[in-house]
Amino acid sequence: MRLIGLLYSPMVRRTAIALDVLSVPFTFEIMSMFRNFEQFAAINPLVKAPTLVTDDGTVLMDSGVIIDYARAVAPDPDVLKPRDPDLRLLDLRLDGLGLAAIEITLHLTYEVLLRPADKQHPPWRDRVRGQIVDVFHMLDRELEMHADRLLDGPLPLSAITIGVIGSTVTGLLARHATFGELSALSAFVERVEAIPSFRRFALNPSEGPLGDGRSLSTFIRLVSGGEGE
Ligand SMILES: N[C@@H](CCC(=O)N[C@@H](CS)C(=O)NCC(=O)O)C(=O)O
Protein backbone atom coordinates (compact mmCIF):
# COMPACT_ATOMS: atom_id res chain seq x y z
CA MET A 1 0.00 0.00 0.00
CA ARG A 2 1.12 3.56 -0.71
CA LEU A 3 0.28 6.46 1.57
CA ILE A 4 0.67 9.83 -0.09
CA GLY A 5 1.01 13.31 1.40
CA LEU A 6 3.20 15.48 3.62
CA LEU A 7 3.80 14.75 7.29
CA TYR A 8 3.34 18.47 7.81
CA SER A 9 -0.34 17.84 7.11
CA PRO A 10 -1.86 16.67 10.41
CA MET A 11 -4.41 14.43 8.66
CA VAL A 12 -1.57 12.69 6.79
CA ARG A 13 0.62 12.30 9.87
CA ARG A 14 -2.36 11.02 11.88
CA THR A 15 -2.89 8.34 9.24
CA ALA A 16 0.78 7.33 8.90
CA ILE A 17 1.19 6.95 12.67
CA ALA A 18 -2.11 5.04 13.00
CA LEU A 19 -1.16 2.60 10.22
CA ASP A 20 2.23 2.09 11.84
CA VAL A 21 0.67 1.41 15.26
CA LEU A 22 -1.74 -1.03 13.55
CA SER A 23 1.33 -2.83 12.06
CA VAL A 24 0.00 -2.46 8.53
CA PRO A 25 2.86 -2.43 5.99
CA PHE A 26 2.88 0.59 3.67
CA THR A 27 5.27 2.86 1.87
CA PHE A 28 5.08 6.58 2.51
CA GLU A 29 5.45 8.90 -0.46
CA ILE A 30 6.16 12.54 0.35
CA MET A 31 4.09 14.67 -1.98
CA SER A 32 2.79 18.20 -1.54
CA MET A 33 -0.72 18.99 -2.73
CA PHE A 34 0.57 22.44 -3.68
CA ARG A 35 4.13 21.91 -4.93
CA ASN A 36 3.48 18.54 -6.62
CA PHE A 37 -0.06 19.22 -7.79
CA GLU A 38 0.21 17.50 -11.21
CA GLN A 39 1.98 14.44 -9.82
CA PHE A 40 -0.58 14.19 -7.00
CA ALA A 41 -3.49 14.68 -9.43
CA ALA A 42 -2.24 11.74 -11.52
CA ILE A 43 -2.84 9.51 -8.49
CA ASN A 44 -5.94 11.22 -7.09
CA PRO A 45 -7.58 13.83 -9.35
CA LEU A 46 -9.11 15.46 -6.26
CA VAL A 47 -5.63 16.03 -4.74
CA LYS A 48 -6.75 15.22 -1.22
CA ALA A 49 -4.13 14.39 1.39
CA PRO A 50 -3.91 11.77 2.71
CA THR A 51 -4.50 9.46 -0.24
CA LEU A 52 -3.97 5.70 0.05
CA VAL A 53 -3.46 3.39 -2.91
CA THR A 54 -4.26 -0.16 -1.84
CA ASP A 55 -2.44 -3.23 -3.17
CA ASP A 56 -5.20 -3.79 -5.75
CA GLY A 57 -4.90 -0.16 -6.93
CA THR A 58 -7.99 1.21 -5.17
CA VAL A 59 -7.61 4.89 -4.28
CA LEU A 60 -8.94 5.84 -0.85
CA MET A 61 -9.09 9.27 0.70
CA ASP A 62 -9.97 10.72 4.10
CA SER A 63 -7.87 9.79 7.13
CA GLY A 64 -10.81 8.12 8.94
CA VAL A 65 -11.70 6.01 5.89
CA ILE A 66 -8.07 4.97 5.40
CA ILE A 67 -7.63 4.05 9.07
CA ASP A 68 -10.90 2.09 8.92
CA TYR A 69 -9.60 0.10 5.94
CA ALA A 70 -6.25 -0.43 7.68
CA ARG A 71 -8.08 -2.02 10.61
CA ALA A 72 -9.65 -4.50 8.19
CA VAL A 73 -6.21 -5.73 7.08
CA ALA A 74 -4.38 -5.26 10.40
CA PRO A 75 -3.22 -8.23 12.49
CA ASP A 76 -5.33 -6.86 15.36
CA PRO A 77 -8.22 -4.61 14.27
CA ASP A 78 -8.88 -3.54 17.86
CA VAL A 79 -5.58 -1.72 18.31
CA LEU A 80 -6.19 2.04 18.88
CA LYS A 81 -9.74 1.31 20.14
CA PRO A 82 -10.12 1.15 23.94
CA ARG A 83 -12.26 -1.76 25.10
CA ASP A 84 -13.52 -0.08 28.22
CA PRO A 85 -16.75 1.77 27.23
CA ASP A 86 -15.96 4.83 29.37
CA LEU A 87 -12.48 5.14 27.93
CA ARG A 88 -13.88 4.56 24.42
CA LEU A 89 -16.36 7.40 24.95
CA LEU A 90 -13.55 9.69 26.11
CA ASP A 91 -11.43 8.58 23.14
CA LEU A 92 -14.21 9.32 20.63
CA ARG A 93 -15.01 12.69 22.21
CA LEU A 94 -11.36 13.77 22.19
CA ASP A 95 -10.76 12.40 18.70
CA GLY A 96 -13.67 14.58 17.48
CA LEU A 97 -12.19 17.57 19.28
CA GLY A 98 -8.75 16.90 17.78
CA LEU A 99 -10.25 16.56 14.28
CA ALA A 100 -12.12 19.84 14.80
CA ALA A 101 -8.84 21.51 15.80
CA ILE A 102 -7.23 20.25 12.59
CA GLU A 103 -10.14 21.37 10.43
CA ILE A 104 -10.33 24.83 12.00
CA THR A 105 -6.55 25.24 11.59
CA LEU A 106 -6.93 24.28 7.91
CA HIS A 107 -9.82 26.73 7.39
CA LEU A 108 -7.72 29.55 8.75
CA THR A 109 -4.62 28.47 6.84
CA TYR A 110 -6.52 28.54 3.56
CA GLU A 111 -8.22 31.83 4.39
CA VAL A 112 -5.14 33.77 5.43
CA LEU A 113 -2.36 32.12 3.43
CA LEU A 114 -4.07 31.24 0.15
CA ARG A 115 -6.65 33.97 -0.30
CA PRO A 116 -5.30 37.44 -1.18
CA ALA A 117 -5.82 39.87 1.72
CA ASP A 118 -8.26 42.07 -0.26
CA LYS A 119 -10.42 39.03 -1.06
CA GLN A 120 -10.73 37.76 2.51
CA HIS A 121 -14.12 37.79 4.17
CA PRO A 122 -13.61 39.40 7.61
CA PRO A 123 -16.72 37.89 9.30
CA TRP A 124 -15.60 34.37 8.33
CA ARG A 125 -11.97 35.04 9.26
CA ASP A 126 -13.00 36.43 12.65
CA ARG A 127 -15.31 33.49 13.28
CA VAL A 128 -12.50 31.04 12.56
CA ARG A 129 -10.05 33.07 14.65
CA GLY A 130 -12.45 32.77 17.60
CA GLN A 131 -12.86 29.04 17.01
CA ILE A 132 -9.14 28.43 16.87
CA VAL A 133 -8.54 30.11 20.21
CA ASP A 134 -11.46 28.17 21.72
CA VAL A 135 -10.50 24.76 20.37
CA PHE A 136 -6.90 24.85 21.62
CA HIS A 137 -8.00 26.02 25.04
CA MET A 138 -10.60 23.24 25.14
CA LEU A 139 -7.94 20.69 24.23
CA ASP A 140 -5.62 22.05 26.88
CA ARG A 141 -8.31 21.78 29.58
CA GLU A 142 -9.24 18.23 28.51
CA LEU A 143 -5.62 17.12 28.65
CA GLU A 144 -5.15 18.66 32.06
CA MET A 145 -7.80 16.21 33.25
CA HIS A 146 -7.32 13.19 30.98
CA ALA A 147 -3.76 13.00 29.60
CA ASP A 148 -2.69 10.19 31.92
CA ARG A 149 -5.80 8.18 31.17
CA LEU A 150 -5.12 8.45 27.45
CA LEU A 151 -1.44 7.57 27.65
CA ASP A 152 -1.16 5.06 30.49
CA GLY A 153 -2.54 2.08 28.52
CA PRO A 154 -2.59 1.02 24.85
CA LEU A 155 -2.55 4.07 22.61
CA PRO A 156 -6.04 5.31 21.56
CA LEU A 157 -6.57 7.05 18.20
CA SER A 158 -7.43 10.37 19.88
CA ALA A 159 -3.91 10.55 21.34
CA ILE A 160 -2.53 10.43 17.79
CA THR A 161 -5.00 13.00 16.47
CA ILE A 162 -4.37 15.46 19.30
CA GLY A 163 -0.64 14.75 19.29
CA VAL A 164 -0.18 15.57 15.61
CA ILE A 165 -2.12 18.83 15.64
CA GLY A 166 -0.49 19.74 18.94
CA SER A 167 2.97 19.19 17.48
CA THR A 168 2.19 21.21 14.39
CA VAL A 169 1.00 24.28 16.21
CA THR A 170 1.67 24.39 19.95
CA GLY A 171 5.25 25.61 19.84
CA LEU A 172 4.03 28.57 17.84
CA LEU A 173 0.71 29.10 19.60
CA ALA A 174 2.29 28.99 23.04
CA ARG A 175 4.47 31.95 22.10
CA HIS A 176 1.41 33.99 21.31
CA ALA A 177 -0.33 35.90 24.09
CA THR A 178 -3.80 34.97 22.78
CA PHE A 179 -3.12 31.35 23.63
CA GLY A 180 -1.15 31.57 26.88
CA GLU A 181 0.97 28.61 27.88
CA LEU A 182 -1.16 25.68 26.68
CA SER A 183 0.97 23.77 29.16
CA ALA A 184 -1.09 20.55 29.29
CA LEU A 185 -1.13 20.33 25.49
CA SER A 186 2.61 21.05 25.28
CA ALA A 187 3.38 18.39 27.91
CA PHE A 188 1.15 15.92 26.05
CA VAL A 189 2.98 16.63 22.79
CA GLU A 190 6.31 15.95 24.47
CA ARG A 191 5.05 12.59 25.74
CA VAL A 192 3.56 11.36 22.46
CA GLU A 193 6.52 12.50 20.37
CA ALA A 194 8.65 9.99 22.32
CA ILE A 195 6.47 7.08 21.07
CA PRO A 196 8.31 5.06 18.36
CA SER A 197 5.59 5.47 15.69
CA PHE A 198 5.63 9.26 16.19
CA ARG A 199 9.42 9.22 15.84
CA ARG A 200 9.29 7.08 12.70
CA PHE A 201 6.95 9.63 11.10
CA ALA A 202 8.50 12.72 12.60
CA LEU A 203 7.30 16.20 11.73
CA ASN A 204 9.57 17.99 9.33
CA PRO A 205 8.98 21.72 9.86
CA SER A 206 10.98 22.56 6.74
CA GLU A 207 8.18 21.03 4.62
CA GLY A 208 6.03 24.05 5.57
CA PRO A 209 2.33 24.19 4.81
CA LEU A 210 2.60 25.77 1.38
CA GLY A 211 6.25 25.45 0.49
CA ASP A 212 6.42 28.94 -0.95
CA GLY A 213 8.19 30.77 1.84
CA ARG A 214 5.11 31.63 3.88
CA SER A 215 5.47 29.91 7.21
CA LEU A 216 3.23 28.74 9.98
CA SER A 217 4.54 31.53 12.18
CA THR A 218 3.03 33.98 9.68
CA PHE A 219 -0.20 32.11 10.03
CA ILE A 220 -0.10 32.33 13.80
CA ARG A 221 0.49 36.07 13.63
CA LEU A 222 -2.48 36.39 11.34
CA VAL A 223 -4.58 34.35 13.74
CA SER A 224 -4.54 37.22 16.15
CA GLY A 225 -4.98 39.90 13.51
CA GLY A 226 -1.30 40.87 13.16
CA GLU A 227 0.35 41.57 9.82
CA GLY A 228 1.84 38.83 7.64
CA GLU A 229 5.41 38.50 6.41
N1 LIG B 1 -11.46 14.79 6.26
C1 LIG B 1 -10.23 14.68 5.54
C2 LIG B 1 -9.61 16.03 5.42
C3 LIG B 1 -8.35 15.99 4.61
C4 LIG B 1 -7.82 17.36 4.31
O1 LIG B 1 -8.47 18.39 4.51
N2 LIG B 1 -6.61 17.37 3.83
C5 LIG B 1 -6.01 18.60 3.42
C6 LIG B 1 -4.56 18.58 3.84
S1 LIG B 1 -4.35 18.38 5.58
C7 LIG B 1 -6.12 18.69 1.91
O2 LIG B 1 -6.04 17.70 1.22
N3 LIG B 1 -6.31 19.91 1.41
C8 LIG B 1 -6.35 20.17 0.00
C9 LIG B 1 -7.73 20.22 -0.53
O3 LIG B 1 -8.69 20.08 0.26
O4 LIG B 1 -7.87 20.35 -1.74
C10 LIG B 1 -9.30 13.67 6.24
O5 LIG B 1 -9.53 13.34 7.41
O6 LIG B 1 -8.37 13.17 5.59
mmCIF file of C-alpha atoms and ligand atoms in Angstrom:
data_model
loop_
_atom_site.group_PDB
_atom_site.id
_atom_site.type_symbol
_atom_site.label_atom_id
_atom_site.label_comp_id
_atom_site.label_asym_id
_atom_site.label_seq_id
_atom_site.Cartn_x
_atom_site.Cartn_y
_atom_site.Cartn_z
ATOM 1 C CA MET A 1 0.000 0.000 0.000
ATOM 2 C CA ARG A 2 1.121 3.559 -0.710
ATOM 3 C CA LEU A 3 0.277 6.456 1.572
ATOM 4 C CA ILE A 4 0.670 9.830 -0.086
ATOM 5 C CA GLY A 5 1.009 13.306 1.402
ATOM 6 C CA LEU A 6 3.199 15.476 3.617
ATOM 7 C CA LEU A 7 3.802 14.751 7.288
ATOM 8 C CA TYR A 8 3.344 18.465 7.813
ATOM 9 C CA SER A 9 -0.342 17.835 7.105
ATOM 10 C CA PRO A 10 -1.860 16.674 10.412
ATOM 11 C CA MET A 11 -4.407 14.430 8.658
ATOM 12 C CA VAL A 12 -1.570 12.692 6.791
ATOM 13 C CA ARG A 13 0.625 12.297 9.866
ATOM 14 C CA ARG A 14 -2.361 11.022 11.881
ATOM 15 C CA THR A 15 -2.886 8.340 9.237
ATOM 16 C CA ALA A 16 0.775 7.328 8.896
ATOM 17 C CA ILE A 17 1.189 6.946 12.669
ATOM 18 C CA ALA A 18 -2.113 5.044 13.005
ATOM 19 C CA LEU A 19 -1.157 2.595 10.216
ATOM 20 C CA ASP A 20 2.233 2.092 11.838
ATOM 21 C CA VAL A 21 0.667 1.406 15.255
ATOM 22 C CA LEU A 22 -1.739 -1.027 13.549
ATOM 23 C CA SER A 23 1.332 -2.825 12.060
ATOM 24 C CA VAL A 24 0.005 -2.460 8.534
ATOM 25 C CA PRO A 25 2.858 -2.426 5.988
ATOM 26 C CA PHE A 26 2.885 0.590 3.674
ATOM 27 C CA THR A 27 5.270 2.863 1.866
ATOM 28 C CA PHE A 28 5.081 6.577 2.513
ATOM 29 C CA GLU A 29 5.452 8.905 -0.457
ATOM 30 C CA ILE A 30 6.160 12.536 0.345
ATOM 31 C CA MET A 31 4.093 14.674 -1.983
ATOM 32 C CA SER A 32 2.790 18.197 -1.544
ATOM 33 C CA MET A 33 -0.719 18.994 -2.730
ATOM 34 C CA PHE A 34 0.574 22.443 -3.677
ATOM 35 C CA ARG A 35 4.131 21.914 -4.935
ATOM 36 C CA ASN A 36 3.480 18.544 -6.619
ATOM 37 C CA PHE A 37 -0.064 19.224 -7.786
ATOM 38 C CA GLU A 38 0.206 17.504 -11.209
ATOM 39 C CA GLN A 39 1.982 14.442 -9.818
ATOM 40 C CA PHE A 40 -0.582 14.191 -7.004
ATOM 41 C CA ALA A 41 -3.495 14.677 -9.431
ATOM 42 C CA ALA A 42 -2.243 11.737 -11.520
ATOM 43 C CA ILE A 43 -2.843 9.506 -8.487
ATOM 44 C CA ASN A 44 -5.936 11.215 -7.092
ATOM 45 C CA PRO A 45 -7.580 13.834 -9.346
ATOM 46 C CA LEU A 46 -9.113 15.464 -6.255
ATOM 47 C CA VAL A 47 -5.628 16.030 -4.740
ATOM 48 C CA LYS A 48 -6.747 15.222 -1.215
ATOM 49 C CA ALA A 49 -4.135 14.391 1.387
ATOM 50 C CA PRO A 50 -3.913 11.769 2.710
ATOM 51 C CA THR A 51 -4.497 9.456 -0.245
ATOM 52 C CA LEU A 52 -3.967 5.700 0.053
ATOM 53 C CA VAL A 53 -3.459 3.390 -2.909
ATOM 54 C CA THR A 54 -4.259 -0.159 -1.837
ATOM 55 C CA ASP A 55 -2.439 -3.227 -3.168
ATOM 56 C CA ASP A 56 -5.199 -3.791 -5.745
ATOM 57 C CA GLY A 57 -4.905 -0.161 -6.926
ATOM 58 C CA THR A 58 -7.988 1.214 -5.173
ATOM 59 C CA VAL A 59 -7.609 4.886 -4.284
ATOM 60 C CA LEU A 60 -8.938 5.838 -0.852
ATOM 61 C CA MET A 61 -9.090 9.272 0.695
ATOM 62 C CA ASP A 62 -9.970 10.717 4.104
ATOM 63 C CA SER A 63 -7.873 9.785 7.134
ATOM 64 C CA GLY A 64 -10.810 8.122 8.942
ATOM 65 C CA VAL A 65 -11.699 6.010 5.893
ATOM 66 C CA ILE A 66 -8.067 4.971 5.402
ATOM 67 C CA ILE A 67 -7.629 4.048 9.070
ATOM 68 C CA ASP A 68 -10.895 2.092 8.918
ATOM 69 C CA TYR A 69 -9.596 0.100 5.941
ATOM 70 C CA ALA A 70 -6.249 -0.432 7.676
ATOM 71 C CA ARG A 71 -8.075 -2.018 10.611
ATOM 72 C CA ALA A 72 -9.648 -4.501 8.191
ATOM 73 C CA VAL A 73 -6.213 -5.729 7.077
ATOM 74 C CA ALA A 74 -4.384 -5.256 10.400
ATOM 75 C CA PRO A 75 -3.221 -8.230 12.491
ATOM 76 C CA ASP A 76 -5.328 -6.860 15.364
ATOM 77 C CA PRO A 77 -8.218 -4.607 14.273
ATOM 78 C CA ASP A 78 -8.877 -3.536 17.863
ATOM 79 C CA VAL A 79 -5.580 -1.721 18.306
ATOM 80 C CA LEU A 80 -6.189 2.040 18.880
ATOM 81 C CA LYS A 81 -9.741 1.311 20.140
ATOM 82 C CA PRO A 82 -10.116 1.152 23.936
ATOM 83 C CA ARG A 83 -12.260 -1.765 25.102
ATOM 84 C CA ASP A 84 -13.523 -0.079 28.223
ATOM 85 C CA PRO A 85 -16.751 1.767 27.235
ATOM 86 C CA ASP A 86 -15.959 4.829 29.373
ATOM 87 C CA LEU A 87 -12.483 5.138 27.926
ATOM 88 C CA ARG A 88 -13.878 4.558 24.419
ATOM 89 C CA LEU A 89 -16.359 7.400 24.946
ATOM 90 C CA LEU A 90 -13.550 9.689 26.113
ATOM 91 C CA ASP A 91 -11.428 8.583 23.142
ATOM 92 C CA LEU A 92 -14.205 9.325 20.626
ATOM 93 C CA ARG A 93 -15.014 12.687 22.208
ATOM 94 C CA LEU A 94 -11.363 13.768 22.186
ATOM 95 C CA ASP A 95 -10.760 12.401 18.698
ATOM 96 C CA GLY A 96 -13.667 14.576 17.476
ATOM 97 C CA LEU A 97 -12.185 17.570 19.278
ATOM 98 C CA GLY A 98 -8.749 16.902 17.779
ATOM 99 C CA LEU A 99 -10.248 16.559 14.285
ATOM 100 C CA ALA A 100 -12.122 19.839 14.800
ATOM 101 C CA ALA A 101 -8.838 21.509 15.803
ATOM 102 C CA ILE A 102 -7.227 20.249 12.594
ATOM 103 C CA GLU A 103 -10.136 21.370 10.426
ATOM 104 C CA ILE A 104 -10.325 24.830 12.001
ATOM 105 C CA THR A 105 -6.552 25.240 11.585
ATOM 106 C CA LEU A 106 -6.929 24.282 7.911
ATOM 107 C CA HIS A 107 -9.816 26.734 7.388
ATOM 108 C CA LEU A 108 -7.724 29.552 8.750
ATOM 109 C CA THR A 109 -4.618 28.466 6.844
ATOM 110 C CA TYR A 110 -6.522 28.536 3.561
ATOM 111 C CA GLU A 111 -8.225 31.828 4.394
ATOM 112 C CA VAL A 112 -5.137 33.774 5.430
ATOM 113 C CA LEU A 113 -2.362 32.119 3.426
ATOM 114 C CA LEU A 114 -4.071 31.237 0.150
ATOM 115 C CA ARG A 115 -6.651 33.968 -0.302
ATOM 116 C CA PRO A 116 -5.301 37.442 -1.178
ATOM 117 C CA ALA A 117 -5.817 39.872 1.716
ATOM 118 C CA ASP A 118 -8.260 42.067 -0.256
ATOM 119 C CA LYS A 119 -10.422 39.029 -1.062
ATOM 120 C CA GLN A 120 -10.727 37.762 2.506
ATOM 121 C CA HIS A 121 -14.117 37.786 4.166
ATOM 122 C CA PRO A 122 -13.605 39.397 7.609
ATOM 123 C CA PRO A 123 -16.724 37.894 9.295
ATOM 124 C CA TRP A 124 -15.600 34.369 8.325
ATOM 125 C CA ARG A 125 -11.975 35.037 9.263
ATOM 126 C CA ASP A 126 -13.001 36.425 12.652
ATOM 127 C CA ARG A 127 -15.310 33.492 13.284
ATOM 128 C CA VAL A 128 -12.500 31.041 12.561
ATOM 129 C CA ARG A 129 -10.048 33.070 14.655
ATOM 130 C CA GLY A 130 -12.451 32.773 17.597
ATOM 131 C CA GLN A 131 -12.857 29.043 17.007
ATOM 132 C CA ILE A 132 -9.136 28.426 16.868
ATOM 133 C CA VAL A 133 -8.537 30.109 20.211
ATOM 134 C CA ASP A 134 -11.456 28.169 21.718
ATOM 135 C CA VAL A 135 -10.503 24.765 20.373
ATOM 136 C CA PHE A 136 -6.903 24.852 21.618
ATOM 137 C CA HIS A 137 -8.001 26.018 25.042
ATOM 138 C CA MET A 138 -10.597 23.240 25.141
ATOM 139 C CA LEU A 139 -7.943 20.687 24.227
ATOM 140 C CA ASP A 140 -5.623 22.047 26.884
ATOM 141 C CA ARG A 141 -8.314 21.780 29.579
ATOM 142 C CA GLU A 142 -9.244 18.232 28.514
ATOM 143 C CA LEU A 143 -5.623 17.121 28.650
ATOM 144 C CA GLU A 144 -5.146 18.661 32.062
ATOM 145 C CA MET A 145 -7.799 16.206 33.247
ATOM 146 C CA HIS A 146 -7.321 13.188 30.981
ATOM 147 C CA ALA A 147 -3.763 13.002 29.597
ATOM 148 C CA ASP A 148 -2.686 10.193 31.919
ATOM 149 C CA ARG A 149 -5.796 8.180 31.172
ATOM 150 C CA LEU A 150 -5.115 8.452 27.451
ATOM 151 C CA LEU A 151 -1.445 7.572 27.655
ATOM 152 C CA ASP A 152 -1.162 5.064 30.486
ATOM 153 C CA GLY A 153 -2.538 2.075 28.524
ATOM 154 C CA PRO A 154 -2.589 1.016 24.853
ATOM 155 C CA LEU A 155 -2.554 4.075 22.608
ATOM 156 C CA PRO A 156 -6.036 5.305 21.556
ATOM 157 C CA LEU A 157 -6.573 7.053 18.200
ATOM 158 C CA SER A 158 -7.431 10.370 19.882
ATOM 159 C CA ALA A 159 -3.905 10.550 21.336
ATOM 160 C CA ILE A 160 -2.531 10.429 17.791
ATOM 161 C CA THR A 161 -5.000 13.003 16.469
ATOM 162 C CA ILE A 162 -4.369 15.459 19.296
ATOM 163 C CA GLY A 163 -0.636 14.747 19.287
ATOM 164 C CA VAL A 164 -0.179 15.571 15.609
ATOM 165 C CA ILE A 165 -2.125 18.834 15.636
ATOM 166 C CA GLY A 166 -0.492 19.739 18.941
ATOM 167 C CA SER A 167 2.969 19.194 17.485
ATOM 168 C CA THR A 168 2.193 21.208 14.387
ATOM 169 C CA VAL A 169 1.001 24.275 16.208
ATOM 170 C CA THR A 170 1.673 24.386 19.950
ATOM 171 C CA GLY A 171 5.254 25.610 19.836
ATOM 172 C CA LEU A 172 4.028 28.574 17.836
ATOM 173 C CA LEU A 173 0.709 29.097 19.599
ATOM 174 C CA ALA A 174 2.286 28.994 23.040
ATOM 175 C CA ARG A 175 4.473 31.950 22.099
ATOM 176 C CA HIS A 176 1.406 33.995 21.310
ATOM 177 C CA ALA A 177 -0.334 35.895 24.089
ATOM 178 C CA THR A 178 -3.802 34.971 22.782
ATOM 179 C CA PHE A 179 -3.117 31.355 23.632
ATOM 180 C CA GLY A 180 -1.151 31.566 26.877
ATOM 181 C CA GLU A 181 0.972 28.614 27.884
ATOM 182 C CA LEU A 182 -1.165 25.678 26.684
ATOM 183 C CA SER A 183 0.972 23.774 29.160
ATOM 184 C CA ALA A 184 -1.088 20.553 29.288
ATOM 185 C CA LEU A 185 -1.131 20.329 25.493
ATOM 186 C CA SER A 186 2.606 21.046 25.283
ATOM 187 C CA ALA A 187 3.379 18.391 27.910
ATOM 188 C CA PHE A 188 1.153 15.921 26.048
ATOM 189 C CA VAL A 189 2.977 16.627 22.788
ATOM 190 C CA GLU A 190 6.313 15.952 24.471
ATOM 191 C CA ARG A 191 5.055 12.590 25.740
ATOM 192 C CA VAL A 192 3.562 11.359 22.459
ATOM 193 C CA GLU A 193 6.517 12.503 20.366
ATOM 194 C CA ALA A 194 8.649 9.995 22.321
ATOM 195 C CA ILE A 195 6.473 7.076 21.070
ATOM 196 C CA PRO A 196 8.313 5.065 18.358
ATOM 197 C CA SER A 197 5.588 5.473 15.693
ATOM 198 C CA PHE A 198 5.630 9.258 16.188
ATOM 199 C CA ARG A 199 9.418 9.222 15.842
ATOM 200 C CA ARG A 200 9.290 7.079 12.704
ATOM 201 C CA PHE A 201 6.950 9.626 11.099
ATOM 202 C CA ALA A 202 8.504 12.725 12.596
ATOM 203 C CA LEU A 203 7.300 16.198 11.731
ATOM 204 C CA ASN A 204 9.575 17.990 9.334
ATOM 205 C CA PRO A 205 8.976 21.715 9.861
ATOM 206 C CA SER A 206 10.976 22.565 6.739
ATOM 207 C CA GLU A 207 8.184 21.031 4.621
ATOM 208 C CA GLY A 208 6.033 24.050 5.573
ATOM 209 C CA PRO A 209 2.328 24.193 4.814
ATOM 210 C CA LEU A 210 2.596 25.768 1.378
ATOM 211 C CA GLY A 211 6.246 25.453 0.488
ATOM 212 C CA ASP A 212 6.423 28.942 -0.952
ATOM 213 C CA GLY A 213 8.187 30.770 1.843
ATOM 214 C CA ARG A 214 5.115 31.627 3.884
ATOM 215 C CA SER A 215 5.468 29.910 7.206
ATOM 216 C CA LEU A 216 3.228 28.738 9.978
ATOM 217 C CA SER A 217 4.540 31.535 12.177
ATOM 218 C CA THR A 218 3.031 33.979 9.684
ATOM 219 C CA PHE A 219 -0.196 32.111 10.027
ATOM 220 C CA ILE A 220 -0.098 32.326 13.803
ATOM 221 C CA ARG A 221 0.490 36.074 13.629
ATOM 222 C CA LEU A 222 -2.479 36.389 11.335
ATOM 223 C CA VAL A 223 -4.585 34.345 13.739
ATOM 224 C CA SER A 224 -4.536 37.225 16.151
ATOM 225 C CA GLY A 225 -4.984 39.900 13.506
ATOM 226 C CA GLY A 226 -1.297 40.867 13.157
ATOM 227 C CA GLU A 227 0.354 41.574 9.824
ATOM 228 C CA GLY A 228 1.836 38.828 7.644
ATOM 229 C CA GLU A 229 5.408 38.504 6.411
HETATM 230 N N1 LIG B 1 -11.462 14.791 6.264
HETATM 231 C C1 LIG B 1 -10.232 14.676 5.539
HETATM 232 C C2 LIG B 1 -9.608 16.031 5.416
HETATM 233 C C3 LIG B 1 -8.348 15.993 4.605
HETATM 234 C C4 LIG B 1 -7.821 17.364 4.308
HETATM 235 O O1 LIG B 1 -8.475 18.388 4.505
HETATM 236 N N2 LIG B 1 -6.613 17.365 3.826
HETATM 237 C C5 LIG B 1 -6.007 18.596 3.419
HETATM 238 C C6 LIG B 1 -4.558 18.582 3.835
HETATM 239 S S1 LIG B 1 -4.350 18.383 5.582
HETATM 240 C C7 LIG B 1 -6.120 18.689 1.911
HETATM 241 O O2 LIG B 1 -6.037 17.705 1.223
HETATM 242 N N3 LIG B 1 -6.307 19.908 1.410
HETATM 243 C C8 LIG B 1 -6.348 20.173 0.004
HETATM 244 C C9 LIG B 1 -7.730 20.216 -0.525
HETATM 245 O O3 LIG B 1 -8.695 20.077 0.259
HETATM 246 O O4 LIG B 1 -7.873 20.349 -1.745
HETATM 247 C C10 LIG B 1 -9.296 13.672 6.237
HETATM 248 O O5 LIG B 1 -9.532 13.340 7.408
HETATM 249 O O6 LIG B 1 -8.370 13.169 5.595
#
